[in-house]
Short mmCIF file of C-alpha atoms in Angstrom, two decimals:
data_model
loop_
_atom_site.label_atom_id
_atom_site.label_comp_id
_atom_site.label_asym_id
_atom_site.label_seq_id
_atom_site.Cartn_x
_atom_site.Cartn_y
_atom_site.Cartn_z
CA UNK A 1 242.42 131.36 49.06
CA UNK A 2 245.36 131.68 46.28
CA UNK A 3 247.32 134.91 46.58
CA UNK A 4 250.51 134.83 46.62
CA UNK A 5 252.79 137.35 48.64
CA UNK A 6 256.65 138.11 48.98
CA UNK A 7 259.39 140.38 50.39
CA UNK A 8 263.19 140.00 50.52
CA UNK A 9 265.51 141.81 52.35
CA UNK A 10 269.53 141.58 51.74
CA UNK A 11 271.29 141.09 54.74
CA UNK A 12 274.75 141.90 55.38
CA UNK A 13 275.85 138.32 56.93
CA UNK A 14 276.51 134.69 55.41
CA UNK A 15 273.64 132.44 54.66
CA UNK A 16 274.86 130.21 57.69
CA UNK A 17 274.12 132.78 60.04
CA UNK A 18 270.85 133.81 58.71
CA UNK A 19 269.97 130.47 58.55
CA UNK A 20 270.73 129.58 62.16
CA UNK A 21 268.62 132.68 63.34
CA UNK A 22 265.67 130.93 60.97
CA UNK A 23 266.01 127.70 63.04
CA UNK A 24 267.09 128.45 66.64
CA UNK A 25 264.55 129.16 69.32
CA UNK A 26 265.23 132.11 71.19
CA UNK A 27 266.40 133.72 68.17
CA UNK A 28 263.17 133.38 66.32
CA UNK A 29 261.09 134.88 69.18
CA UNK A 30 262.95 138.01 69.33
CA UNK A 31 263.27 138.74 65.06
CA UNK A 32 260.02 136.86 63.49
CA UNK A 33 257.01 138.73 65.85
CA UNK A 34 256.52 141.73 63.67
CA UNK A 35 256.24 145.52 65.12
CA UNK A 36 253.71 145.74 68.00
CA UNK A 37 253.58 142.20 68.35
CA UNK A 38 255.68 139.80 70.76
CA UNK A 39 255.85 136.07 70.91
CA UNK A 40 256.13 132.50 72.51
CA UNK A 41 256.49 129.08 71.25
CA UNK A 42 254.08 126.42 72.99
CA UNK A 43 256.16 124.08 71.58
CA UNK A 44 258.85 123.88 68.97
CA UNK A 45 260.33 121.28 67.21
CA UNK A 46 262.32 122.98 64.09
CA UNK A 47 263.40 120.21 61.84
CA UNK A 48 262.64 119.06 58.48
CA UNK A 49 259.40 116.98 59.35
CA UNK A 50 259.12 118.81 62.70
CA UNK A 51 256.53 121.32 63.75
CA UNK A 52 256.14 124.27 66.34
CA UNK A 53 253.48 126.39 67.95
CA UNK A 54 254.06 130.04 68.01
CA UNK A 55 251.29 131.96 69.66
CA UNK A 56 252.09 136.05 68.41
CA UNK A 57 250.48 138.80 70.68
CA UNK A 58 249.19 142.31 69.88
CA UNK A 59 250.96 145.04 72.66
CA UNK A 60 248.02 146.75 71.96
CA UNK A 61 244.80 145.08 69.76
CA UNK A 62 242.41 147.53 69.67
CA UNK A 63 243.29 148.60 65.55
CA UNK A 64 243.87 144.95 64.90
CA UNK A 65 241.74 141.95 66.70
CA UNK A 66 243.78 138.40 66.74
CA UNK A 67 242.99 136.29 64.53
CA UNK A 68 242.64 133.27 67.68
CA UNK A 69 241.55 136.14 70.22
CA UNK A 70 241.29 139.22 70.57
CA UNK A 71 245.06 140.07 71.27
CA UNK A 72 246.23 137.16 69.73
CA UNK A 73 247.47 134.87 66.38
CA UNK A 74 248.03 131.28 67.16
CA UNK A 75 249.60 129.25 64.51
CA UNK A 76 250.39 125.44 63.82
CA UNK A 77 253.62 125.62 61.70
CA UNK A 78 254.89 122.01 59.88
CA UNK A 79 258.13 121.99 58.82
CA UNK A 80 257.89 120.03 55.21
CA UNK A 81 261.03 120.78 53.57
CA UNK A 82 264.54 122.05 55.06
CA UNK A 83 267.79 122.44 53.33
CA UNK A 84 270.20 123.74 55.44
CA UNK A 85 271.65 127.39 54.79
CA UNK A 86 268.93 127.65 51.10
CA UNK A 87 265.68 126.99 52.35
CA UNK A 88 262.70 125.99 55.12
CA UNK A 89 259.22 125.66 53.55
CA UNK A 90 256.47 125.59 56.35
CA UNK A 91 252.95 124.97 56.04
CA UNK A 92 251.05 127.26 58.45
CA UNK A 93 247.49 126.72 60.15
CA UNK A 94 245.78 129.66 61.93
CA UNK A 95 244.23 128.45 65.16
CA UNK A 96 240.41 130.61 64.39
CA UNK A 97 237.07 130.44 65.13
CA UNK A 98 236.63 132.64 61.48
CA UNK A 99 236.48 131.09 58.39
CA UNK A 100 238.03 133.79 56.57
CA UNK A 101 241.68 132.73 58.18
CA UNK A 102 240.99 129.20 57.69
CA UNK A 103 243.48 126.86 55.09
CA UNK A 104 247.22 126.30 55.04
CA UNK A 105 249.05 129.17 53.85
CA UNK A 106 253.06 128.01 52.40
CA UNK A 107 255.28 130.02 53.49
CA UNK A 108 259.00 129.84 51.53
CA UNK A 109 261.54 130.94 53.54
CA UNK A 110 264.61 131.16 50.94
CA UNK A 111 268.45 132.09 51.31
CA UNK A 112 271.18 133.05 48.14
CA UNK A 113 274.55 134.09 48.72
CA UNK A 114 275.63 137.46 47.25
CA UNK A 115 278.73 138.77 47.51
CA UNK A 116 277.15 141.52 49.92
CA UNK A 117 275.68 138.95 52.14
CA UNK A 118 272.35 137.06 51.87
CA UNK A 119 269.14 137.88 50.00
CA UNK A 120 266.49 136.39 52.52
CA UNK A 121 263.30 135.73 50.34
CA UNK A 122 260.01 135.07 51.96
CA UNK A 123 257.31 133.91 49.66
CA UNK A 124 253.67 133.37 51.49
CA UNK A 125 251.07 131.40 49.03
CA UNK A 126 247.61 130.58 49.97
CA UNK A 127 247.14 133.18 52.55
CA UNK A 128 243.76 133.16 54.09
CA UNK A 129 241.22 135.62 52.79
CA UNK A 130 241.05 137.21 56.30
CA UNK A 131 244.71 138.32 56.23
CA UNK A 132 244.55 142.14 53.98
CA UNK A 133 247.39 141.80 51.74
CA UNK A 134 248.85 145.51 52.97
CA UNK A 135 248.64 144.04 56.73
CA UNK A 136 250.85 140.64 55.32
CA UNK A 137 253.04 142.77 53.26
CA UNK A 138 253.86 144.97 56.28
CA UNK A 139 254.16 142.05 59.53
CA UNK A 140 256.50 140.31 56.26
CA UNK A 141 258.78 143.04 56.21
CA UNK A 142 258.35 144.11 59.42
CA UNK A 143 260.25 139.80 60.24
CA UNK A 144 262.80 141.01 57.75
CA UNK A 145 263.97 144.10 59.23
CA UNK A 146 263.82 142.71 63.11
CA UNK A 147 266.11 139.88 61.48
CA UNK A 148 268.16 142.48 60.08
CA UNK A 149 268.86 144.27 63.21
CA UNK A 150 269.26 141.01 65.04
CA UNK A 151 272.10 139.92 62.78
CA UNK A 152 273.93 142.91 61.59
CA UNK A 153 276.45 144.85 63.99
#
């Protein structure tokens, strides 16, 4: 493991409001599950310290197996550092039988304040060998546009 990968995406609201659709439940499942994917928390628990569950799966898995099964990514996501309306940083454990997804990836989630909104920066380091960096770069900005839609009018 040890590469690094990032998008950002400026969106046309405050950092408050971007930051409560980082944090709140039933927000996250409809914004974070990338294009062709859906998801559903096992449990969640979004505080600095807390942790969630968030099992992700594939509408259709026969280009792209799960990493968990074969229509399926299950992660173990620790919350380890959250500053309200700047920044969550999560440490993330795929649930797989593969060694090539195993490790704790970081993932950055970071907010600044323009005067056209909010650049939302996502920064993903240590990401398992298994995960292609195109694939990443793609389900990363695929999260950044759902949020997009979900927050702007």
């Amino acid at each position: 493991m040890g590469r690094t990968d990032r998008a950002s995406l400026l969106i046309h609201v405050d950092p408050a409001t971007v930051f409560a659709a980082l944090t709140d439940r039933d927000a996250l499942v409809r914004w974070l599950p990338p294009k062709g994917m859906r998801g559903r928390f096992e449990r969640f628990d979004l505080r600095d310290g807390g942790s969630y569950r968030l099992v992700l799966t594939y509408d259709d898995a026969s280009a792209s197996p799960g990493k968990t099964s074969a229509d399926a990514d299950v992660s173990e996501v620790r919350i380890t550092r959250l500053i309200p309306n700047e920044r969550i940083v999560q440490e993330i454990e795929f649930e797989s039988d593969d060694p090539a997804f195993r490790g704790t990836m970081r993932m950055e989630w970071s907010l600044r304040g323009t005067s056209d909104g909010t650049d939302v920066a996502v920064e993903a380091r240590n990401v398992p060998a298994g995960i292609r960096a195109r694939d990443h770069a793609e389900g990363i900005t695929s999260s950044l546009t759902n949020l997009s839609t979900y927050l702007e009018p």
